[in-house]
C-alpha cells in the first residue's frame, strides 16, 4: 500500500494552518505545518520526504522568497497562497518557482483539486 | 403525527383562526418581520403547543442563546420544559480568540459542522415541530445566491421528509431581501410593529389552504403573544326575532312608533351635555326591566361618575349592575387596538347574551383605539352585533352648538335610526333660555313622528314633551321658539 503524500504547510496564522491541516488530512495526506521562517528552515533541513509545499506568503517578510527558491531547487512542487489584493505577490511567486498561485479566500474544492493534479503531474 | 389533512395549532388561538384552523403538517412556514416584532415568541408558542401534546419539538437557534431564550420565555409565561434546543450561537471565546481565519470564506468553514449538528440532532430526535431562528443566517453560510437557495431548499426538504412541520424566522431587510426564502416556503406570516398603529400580523401565502387576509392586531404581554383577528360580520349570523324594543318613556316611544327595532344600529347625536348617554341608558333601563342584559363601553366618562349620574335621574344603574343586567366598561385611552376591542366586545356579547351595546362615544373610540380606518373597524363591529340581533347605540358627540350637523363625517351610513338631540333657544319677553329637544331624522324599519320635541332630564327620569307649537324651523343653525301665548311652555 502506497504511503500518503506529505505536504508542508507554511502558514503564519495558526487558525488558518489548523483549517488547512484538517482539510488535507481528511483528504488522506500527511501534513507538516510551520508558522515561522525558522521552523520552515528546520523543516527543510530535518523533515523526511516532502512531496509538495503549500505556502501562504501573507504575514511573512521577503525572506519567504528565499525559502521558496530553496524548495524549487530541491524539486519540491510549490503552490503559493496569496492575498487577493497582492498583484506583486502573484508575480513574484512564479519568479521564485511556484507552480501555481491560489488566491484567498480559497475554495476547498479548488485547493484539493490543485494539490491532487500537481502531485499527479510530479509523480 | 397528524395526518396531511388535519391542522396543527400554532399555539396562538387567534392566528389559528386566521389560518383557517392552523398549519398544514409537514410543511415549511416563514415568519417574517423586523427586530422586536415577535418572531421568536411566535416560534416558541408553536413549539410549546407541540410539546404540550407530547410531540418532540426542536428549537434551532443561531442568534439568541438557549439560556436567554428560556429566560425571556419565562417572563412571557411560556413553559419551555418539553423543548429541545440546538444552540448554534457563537460562544464568547470566539471573540476572545486573538486571531481569526481568512484563508477560507465563513461559508467554507462553518457550513459543514453546522449542517452536521443539525443532521445529527434531527435524526436522533425525530421532532414533529422545528423552529429555526433565523433562516436568514444561512445566507452567510453560502458563497452565492444560488447556493443560498439550493441549501435552504435542501435543508427544508430534509426536515419535512423527517416528518417535521417547520417554522423559520426570516429577517428580510431592504439591503438583504428575503424574497428567495419567501418563494421556498409553503406559508408566510408577516409580523409588523409601528409606533402609530402598534403590532399587527398579516398572512400573505398559505399553500393548500384559505386564510383570512388583512392586518390583525397583536399584543405581546405576560401572557405571551395574542392575535386578535379582525371581525368578519357575516360569520356570526344568529337568527333573532325582529321586534320593537321600547325606551320606557311613552312620549319617546310615540315618536319612534313603538321604539327601536332589535338588531338595528342607532346613532344618537348631539352637542355636549344634551343627554345622549342618558337617553342610551334609558333604553338599557327598560331592557333590564324586560330581563335583558346591556353593556355600555365608555371611552370618556368614568364608571363611578356615570353610575352616580344615573342614580340622580331615576336610572337604577347600580342595582342593574348588581343584578348583572348592566355592565359599564371604561375603555382607557390607547389600551386597545380596534381588533382587540372588537374581540372583547365579541367575547362579552357571546358569553353574557347581551341585547344592547352602547359605544359612548364614537369620537372617544376614534381617539382611544390605536389604529387606522376607524370607520371600517366600527362598521365591522356594528354589523357583527347587528347580525347577532344586538341593538347598537352609537353616541356621537357634535362639537358645535350652533351649526346643524347630524353625525361626524363618514359614519352616518351605518345608522338604521338617527336620533338627534339639540339645544333650542326659548324666548319670552323677559328672557331667553336654552331647552333640550329631540327629533328623529331616519328610521329604516318604520315610520316616525317628524316633529321636534322638548326633552327634559329630571330627578324623576327622562321626560319627552309633546310637539312644540309655534316652532318655525328645525334644520337651522339654532332653532328658536317663542310660545304663542306668553308664559305657556
XYZ file of C-alpha atoms in Angstrom:
612
model
C 0.000 0.000 0.000
C 1.453 3.376 -1.070
C 2.402 5.893 1.589
C 0.266 9.025 1.547
C 1.950 12.143 0.207
C 3.435 14.511 2.763
C 2.597 18.207 2.358
C 4.499 21.027 4.004
C 2.147 23.780 5.099
C 3.712 27.204 5.686
C 1.151 29.459 7.272
C 1.683 32.452 9.569
C -1.835 32.264 11.059
C -2.236 29.197 13.325
C -6.010 29.180 12.831
C -5.552 29.056 9.061
C -2.949 26.320 9.494
C -5.371 24.265 11.567
C -8.061 24.575 8.902
C -5.664 23.603 6.098
C -4.311 20.631 8.042
C -7.791 19.376 8.847
C -8.875 19.669 5.232
C -5.836 17.915 3.768
C -5.670 15.177 6.392
C -9.325 14.454 5.690
C -8.266 14.033 2.059
C -5.708 11.446 3.154
C -2.474 13.452 3.111
C 0.179 13.734 5.801
C 0.839 17.321 6.776
C 3.709 19.158 8.376
C 2.778 22.666 9.467
C 5.043 25.606 10.299
C 4.209 29.179 11.256
C 7.650 30.868 11.235
C 10.558 31.134 8.819
C 12.827 29.470 11.408
C 10.531 26.498 11.612
C 10.403 26.492 7.805
C 14.231 26.223 7.713
C 14.199 23.418 10.276
C 11.574 21.521 8.330
C 13.609 21.812 5.149
C 16.708 20.604 6.968
C 15.212 17.786 9.030
C 11.987 16.638 7.504
C 11.737 13.383 5.669
C 10.492 13.479 2.115
C 8.193 16.386 1.271
C 6.056 15.793 -1.774
C 4.534 19.263 -2.037
C 4.641 22.622 -0.247
C 1.726 24.948 0.249
C 2.962 28.393 1.280
C 0.791 31.298 2.363
C 3.021 34.353 1.810
C 0.702 36.615 3.843
C 2.357 37.694 7.129
C 5.971 36.878 6.139
C 8.787 39.244 5.075
C 10.758 38.906 1.862
C 12.707 36.052 3.444
C 9.842 33.805 2.385
C 11.033 34.035 -1.244
C 14.468 32.599 -0.365
C 12.739 29.577 1.148
C 10.537 29.204 -1.912
C 13.628 29.270 -4.067
C 15.164 26.549 -1.869
C 12.059 24.390 -2.305
C 12.246 24.867 -6.044
C 15.952 23.979 -6.040
C 15.111 20.726 -4.248
C 12.466 19.899 -6.813
C 9.547 20.157 -4.375
C 6.407 21.327 -6.166
C 5.262 24.608 -4.680
C 1.791 26.130 -4.503
C 1.634 29.693 -3.209
C -1.367 31.164 -1.425
C -1.562 34.940 -1.917
C -3.976 37.595 -0.693
C -6.418 38.740 -3.356
C -5.076 42.264 -3.062
C -1.399 41.423 -3.752
C -0.746 41.504 -7.504
C 3.027 41.779 -6.932
C 2.948 38.700 -4.730
C 1.411 36.673 -7.527
C 4.158 37.724 -9.993
C 6.955 37.005 -7.552
C 5.504 33.603 -6.731
C 6.135 32.378 -10.243
C 9.578 34.028 -10.318
C 10.589 32.019 -7.219
C 9.393 28.705 -8.576
C 5.691 28.409 -7.768
C 3.766 26.009 -9.983
C 0.524 27.731 -9.168
C -0.976 30.571 -7.142
C -4.180 30.260 -5.151
C -5.930 33.489 -4.196
C -7.563 33.943 -0.798
C -10.245 33.263 0.221
C -9.825 29.753 -1.064
C -12.486 27.332 -2.147
C -11.778 23.945 -0.554
C -12.650 22.010 -3.677
C -10.166 24.042 -5.742
C -7.371 23.508 -3.191
C -7.918 19.773 -3.176
C -8.042 19.608 -6.988
C -4.910 21.752 -7.426
C -2.922 19.632 -4.967
C -4.082 16.358 -6.474
C -3.219 17.362 -10.030
C 0.153 18.781 -9.008
C 1.070 15.607 -7.163
C -0.125 13.519 -10.075
C 1.969 15.562 -12.504
C 5.111 15.282 -10.416
C 4.739 11.578 -9.635
C -48.278 12.535 13.998
C -51.173 14.438 12.469
C -52.359 13.406 9.016
C -51.840 15.586 5.973
C -55.432 16.762 6.032
C -55.540 17.746 9.690
C -54.356 21.053 11.058
C -51.821 21.695 13.748
C -52.055 24.618 16.115
C -49.552 27.475 16.014
C -50.059 27.782 19.757
C -51.771 31.141 19.228
C -55.561 30.768 19.014
C -56.131 33.985 17.070
C -53.529 33.039 14.474
C -55.065 29.584 14.070
C -58.365 31.335 13.347
C -56.711 33.469 10.643
C -55.124 30.306 9.186
C -58.496 28.561 8.884
C -57.754 26.260 11.818
C -53.958 26.082 11.914
C -50.956 24.988 9.863
C -50.874 22.064 7.470
C -48.400 19.490 8.804
C -45.024 18.590 7.265
C -44.671 21.928 5.535
C -42.472 24.959 5.958
C -43.623 28.397 7.015
C -41.735 31.683 7.090
C -42.296 34.087 9.968
C -41.098 37.432 8.662
C -40.577 40.687 10.486
C -38.100 43.257 11.687
C -36.386 43.204 15.061
C -38.751 43.090 18.032
C -41.848 42.089 16.084
C -42.298 38.784 17.948
C -40.923 36.173 15.515
C -39.113 34.193 18.191
C -42.063 34.364 20.577
C -44.376 33.002 17.889
C -41.873 30.236 17.160
C -41.744 29.278 20.831
C -45.549 29.255 21.089
C -45.556 26.851 18.134
C -43.079 24.518 19.830
C -44.735 24.711 23.244
C -48.090 23.768 21.685
C -46.462 20.661 20.219
C -44.639 19.726 23.409
C -47.904 20.052 25.344
C -49.329 17.284 23.123
C -46.344 15.057 23.760
C -44.612 15.819 20.455
C -40.866 16.298 20.143
C -40.198 19.974 19.483
C -36.805 21.332 18.445
C -35.597 24.923 18.506
C -32.538 25.569 16.332
C -31.155 28.937 17.311
C -28.481 30.908 15.501
C -28.964 34.251 17.192
C -30.281 34.061 20.757
C -28.582 31.589 23.106
C -30.727 28.934 24.757
C -30.276 30.401 28.239
C -31.504 33.795 27.101
C -34.439 32.273 25.227
C -35.507 30.355 28.308
C -35.291 33.451 30.486
C -37.285 35.602 28.078
C -39.888 32.884 27.625
C -40.364 32.684 31.373
C -41.324 36.370 31.527
C -43.908 35.696 28.804
C -45.477 32.797 30.670
C -44.150 30.201 28.216
C -43.064 26.878 29.663
C -40.165 25.584 27.560
C -39.771 22.490 29.698
C -40.528 19.967 26.973
C -38.449 21.642 24.257
C -35.076 20.537 22.882
C -32.595 23.210 21.834
C -29.790 23.132 19.309
C -27.826 26.235 20.209
C -25.669 27.280 17.253
C -24.935 30.770 18.512
C -21.259 31.740 18.720
C -19.791 31.386 22.196
C -17.868 34.223 23.875
C -14.492 32.522 23.250
C -14.892 33.266 19.538
C -14.489 36.948 20.348
C -11.716 36.301 22.876
C -9.664 34.369 20.327
C -6.823 36.646 19.146
C -6.819 35.552 15.542
C -9.478 34.519 13.171
C -9.170 32.737 9.855
C -9.026 34.395 6.465
C -7.928 31.550 4.279
C -11.438 30.275 3.517
C -14.781 32.049 3.452
C -17.001 31.521 6.506
C -19.316 29.597 4.214
C -16.498 27.095 3.515
C -15.550 26.711 7.155
C -18.789 26.915 9.121
C -21.361 25.262 6.887
C -20.223 21.692 7.216
C -20.086 21.459 11.042
C -23.370 23.337 11.399
C -25.066 21.122 8.857
C -23.717 18.056 10.625
C -25.029 19.224 14.002
C -28.476 19.782 12.523
C -28.464 16.392 10.801
C -27.361 14.639 13.992
C -29.975 16.345 16.169
C -32.874 15.874 13.758
C -32.076 12.241 13.005
C -31.754 11.368 16.699
C -34.761 13.359 17.987
C -37.164 12.978 15.033
C -39.024 16.157 16.005
C -42.602 16.768 14.859
C -42.046 20.531 15.093
C -38.966 22.601 14.371
C -38.453 26.321 14.792
C -35.383 27.699 13.047
C -34.313 31.141 14.278
C -33.272 32.640 11.924
C -33.120 31.052 8.484
C -31.535 34.204 7.061
C -28.314 33.236 8.882
C -27.871 30.602 6.182
C -27.137 33.444 3.800
C -23.739 33.756 5.469
C -23.046 30.063 5.027
C -23.261 30.098 1.258
C -20.930 31.574 -1.305
C -23.581 32.979 -3.640
C -27.326 33.456 -4.055
C -27.704 30.232 -5.997
C -26.091 28.310 -3.141
C -28.296 30.063 -0.587
C -31.437 28.969 -2.373
C -30.139 25.479 -3.042
C -29.031 24.874 0.525
C -32.116 26.389 2.124
C -34.401 24.367 -0.111
C -32.432 21.231 0.549
C -32.453 21.757 4.328
C -36.196 22.455 4.444
C -36.899 19.415 2.301
C -34.761 17.240 4.569
C -36.548 18.486 7.692
C -40.034 17.904 6.301
C -39.028 14.486 4.959
C -38.059 13.620 8.516
C -41.680 14.310 9.485
C -41.363 17.810 10.876
C -43.515 20.892 10.423
C -41.063 23.760 10.188
C -41.440 27.384 11.152
C -38.473 29.569 10.320
C -37.801 33.175 11.203
C -36.720 35.381 8.343
C -35.153 38.798 8.765
C -35.544 40.413 5.386
C -34.311 43.980 5.034
C -34.066 46.442 2.172
C -30.335 45.692 1.949
C -30.724 41.929 2.265
C -34.164 40.973 0.982
C -35.533 37.516 1.744
C -37.637 37.055 -1.378
C -35.918 33.756 -2.137
C -36.945 32.310 1.233
C -40.492 33.517 0.688
C -40.689 31.566 -2.548
C -39.376 28.429 -0.828
C -41.923 28.419 1.983
C -45.438 26.992 1.947
C -46.786 29.869 4.010
C -45.765 33.359 5.068
C -46.761 35.039 8.317
C -45.688 38.688 8.459
C -45.296 40.427 11.804
C -45.100 44.200 11.994
C -44.661 46.883 14.591
C -45.324 50.546 14.007
C -45.334 53.326 16.557
C -48.568 54.691 15.157
C -50.609 51.540 14.660
C -48.955 49.129 17.094
C -48.319 45.438 16.439
C -50.047 43.511 13.692
C -49.895 40.288 11.702
C -50.910 39.504 8.147
C -50.665 36.308 6.169
C -49.612 36.607 2.526
C -49.266 32.973 1.481
C -50.634 29.610 2.573
C -50.309 26.840 0.005
C -53.228 24.420 0.034
C -55.394 26.472 2.355
C -57.550 29.534 2.590
C -56.681 32.221 5.129
C -58.146 35.441 6.408
C -56.470 38.387 4.700
C -55.811 41.864 6.017
C -53.990 43.098 9.104
C -54.925 41.757 12.510
C -53.819 43.219 15.830
C -51.263 41.560 18.093
C -50.493 42.000 21.761
C -47.312 40.781 23.450
C -47.727 40.675 27.209
C -47.047 38.482 30.208
C -49.446 36.023 28.561
C -47.205 35.742 25.511
C -48.351 36.623 22.027
C -52.055 37.079 21.331
C -53.629 37.693 17.938
C -56.973 39.427 17.555
C -58.459 38.555 14.174
C -60.446 41.296 12.559
C -64.175 40.703 12.822
C -65.909 39.287 9.804
C -69.570 40.208 10.393
C -71.009 37.613 8.012
C -69.540 34.746 10.041
C -71.712 35.429 13.052
C -75.233 35.225 11.670
C -77.607 34.333 14.505
C -81.357 34.123 13.934
C -83.367 36.583 16.033
C -86.903 37.976 16.159
C -87.178 41.458 14.707
C -89.300 43.247 17.264
C -89.605 46.727 18.645
C -87.959 47.442 21.961
C -89.418 50.325 23.908
C -87.499 53.026 25.732
C -89.913 53.054 28.635
C -90.681 56.746 28.021
C -94.177 56.734 26.441
C -93.789 60.002 24.519
C -90.426 58.910 23.101
C -91.874 55.564 22.074
C -94.688 57.500 20.447
C -92.158 59.491 18.421
C -90.404 56.256 17.440
C -93.674 54.480 16.681
C -93.042 51.955 19.407
C -89.309 52.123 19.969
C -86.152 50.877 18.278
C -86.051 47.573 16.421
C -83.929 44.753 17.778
C -80.740 44.236 15.781
C -80.589 47.785 14.446
C -77.897 50.441 14.710
C -78.961 53.750 16.166
C -76.910 56.912 16.159
C -77.796 59.286 18.969
C -76.111 62.562 18.103
C -75.949 65.964 19.714
C -73.699 68.503 21.363
C -72.089 68.071 24.755
C -74.394 67.807 27.768
C -77.635 67.451 25.824
C -78.451 63.987 27.235
C -77.234 61.470 24.639
C -75.711 58.975 27.112
C -78.698 59.319 29.415
C -81.040 58.513 26.532
C -78.994 55.406 25.716
C -79.049 54.300 29.345
C -82.833 54.772 29.385
C -83.121 52.053 26.717
C -80.889 49.868 28.897
C -83.050 50.514 31.960
C -86.086 49.321 30.070
C -84.126 46.318 28.738
C -83.214 45.348 32.311
C -86.896 45.560 33.251
C -87.560 43.024 30.473
C -84.759 40.843 31.872
C -82.238 41.645 29.126
C -78.545 42.386 29.544
C -76.792 45.503 28.274
C -73.270 46.797 28.183
C -72.004 50.363 27.800
C -68.414 50.977 26.680
C -67.423 54.361 27.985
C -64.427 55.968 26.320
C -64.591 59.209 28.262
C -66.666 59.092 31.423
C -65.527 57.177 34.497
C -67.816 54.340 35.583
C -68.454 55.773 39.034
C -69.481 59.152 37.652
C -71.824 57.531 35.188
C -73.398 55.415 37.935
C -73.878 58.418 40.202
C -75.378 60.436 37.371
C -77.804 57.630 36.571
C -78.937 57.345 40.183
C -79.715 61.090 40.198
C -82.150 60.738 37.284
C -84.019 57.617 38.306
C -81.991 55.096 36.357
C -81.047 52.462 38.981
C -77.732 51.650 37.335
C -76.090 50.301 40.499
C -78.910 47.848 41.118
C -78.964 46.867 37.432
C -75.248 46.274 37.640
C -75.523 44.267 40.838
C -78.105 42.027 39.189
C -75.850 41.564 36.179
C -78.289 43.330 33.847
C -75.909 46.179 33.066
C -72.177 46.337 32.646
C -70.311 49.591 32.196
C -66.783 49.143 30.852
C -64.386 52.060 30.924
C -62.030 51.832 27.955
C -58.760 53.523 28.807
C -57.097 55.571 26.061
C -54.582 53.770 23.826
C -55.067 50.475 25.645
C -56.591 48.507 22.798
C -56.309 48.215 19.086
C -59.661 48.204 17.238
C -59.341 44.429 16.659
C -58.608 43.834 20.318
C -61.578 45.946 21.388
C -63.823 44.100 18.933
C -62.610 40.789 20.383
C -63.506 41.993 23.892
C -66.991 43.082 22.780
C -67.488 39.821 20.942
C -66.482 37.747 23.953
C -68.838 39.677 26.232
C -71.753 39.562 23.808
C -71.369 35.841 23.198
C -70.884 34.794 26.800
C -73.371 37.131 28.519
C -76.178 37.193 25.923
C -76.073 40.954 25.619
C -79.050 42.556 23.876
C -77.960 46.230 23.820
C -74.455 47.584 23.286
C -73.705 51.279 23.628
C -70.455 52.834 22.403
C -70.014 56.160 24.128
C -68.738 57.873 22.085
C -67.541 57.390 18.504
C -65.083 60.282 18.938
C -63.693 58.553 22.026
C -63.498 55.286 20.074
C -61.534 57.046 17.354
C -59.134 58.663 19.811
C -58.705 55.826 22.256
C -58.108 52.939 19.908
C -54.805 52.799 18.156
C -55.055 52.035 14.522
C -56.351 53.337 11.300
C -59.549 53.321 9.355
C -61.911 53.798 12.269
C -65.000 53.674 10.055
C -64.099 50.238 8.656
C -63.496 48.822 12.136
C -66.664 50.348 13.553
C -68.606 49.105 10.542
C -67.363 45.526 11.097
C -68.163 45.653 14.814
C -71.649 47.120 14.351
C -72.548 44.709 11.567
C -71.325 41.765 13.631
C -73.528 42.880 16.549
C -76.444 43.506 14.231
C -76.136 40.006 12.772
C -76.447 38.614 16.276
C -79.613 40.606 16.956
C -77.900 43.034 19.295
C -79.238 46.587 19.314
C -76.368 49.028 18.905
C -76.402 52.573 20.225
C -73.649 54.824 18.916
C -73.242 58.055 20.815
C -71.969 60.787 18.503
C -70.878 63.996 20.092
C -71.107 67.044 17.868
C -68.733 69.884 18.573
C -70.836 72.792 17.501
C -73.788 74.122 19.461
C -74.969 76.424 16.734
C -74.455 74.679 13.409
C -76.755 71.877 12.361
C -74.987 68.554 11.988
C -76.307 65.054 12.307
C -73.219 62.955 12.820
C -69.485 63.070 12.407
C -68.171 62.535 8.930
C -68.294 59.087 7.398
C -70.429 57.100 9.825
C -73.951 58.268 9.022
C -74.446 55.417 6.559
C -74.120 52.899 9.414
C -77.309 54.050 11.078
C -80.665 52.380 10.721
C -82.041 55.002 13.066
C -80.854 58.543 13.574
C -81.949 60.375 16.715
C -80.701 63.910 17.119
C -80.681 65.925 20.308
C -80.339 69.690 20.041
C -80.452 72.828 22.066
C -83.212 75.289 21.344
C -83.424 78.989 22.225
C -86.594 79.572 24.154
C -87.584 83.249 24.014
C -90.128 85.072 26.114
C -90.478 88.813 26.589
C -88.481 88.654 29.792
C -85.662 86.298 28.969
C -84.051 83.761 26.641
C -83.093 80.283 27.852
C -81.763 77.034 26.394
C -84.005 73.997 26.207
C -83.180 70.494 25.052
C -85.023 68.890 22.180
C -85.174 65.505 20.495
C -86.076 64.605 16.953
C -85.818 61.635 14.610
C -84.374 62.008 11.158
C -84.293 58.443 9.974
C -85.854 55.142 10.940
C -85.384 52.365 8.484
C -87.867 49.823 9.835
C -90.892 52.009 10.474
C -92.392 55.428 10.192
C -91.802 58.006 12.951
C -93.013 61.403 14.135
C -91.312 64.165 12.161
C -91.521 66.983 14.687
C -89.098 68.233 17.308
C -89.988 67.679 20.956
C -88.787 69.114 24.210
C -86.571 66.811 26.262
C -86.131 67.200 29.989
C -83.849 65.229 32.244
C -85.279 65.407 35.760
C -84.765 63.559 39.042
C -87.806 61.511 38.081
C -86.216 60.493 34.808
C -86.373 61.477 31.159
C -89.410 63.430 30.035
C -90.290 63.984 26.427
C -92.891 66.663 25.702
C -95.497 66.973 23.050
C -94.900 68.635 19.703
C -93.642 72.174 20.085
C -96.304 74.567 18.845
C -95.093 77.688 17.062
C -91.731 76.260 16.041
C -91.000 77.700 12.638
C -87.974 75.661 11.582
C -85.855 72.676 12.632
C -82.951 72.330 10.202
C -81.455 75.714 11.008
C -78.409 76.711 12.975
C -80.154 77.132 16.345
C -83.914 76.797 16.431
C -85.747 79.435 18.361
C -89.161 79.141 19.864
C -91.469 81.835 21.076
C -94.584 80.306 22.576
C -97.851 81.580 21.058
C -99.050 82.740 24.454
C -96.506 84.233 26.774
C -95.790 82.230 29.859
C -97.033 78.933 28.435
C -94.385 76.321 27.842
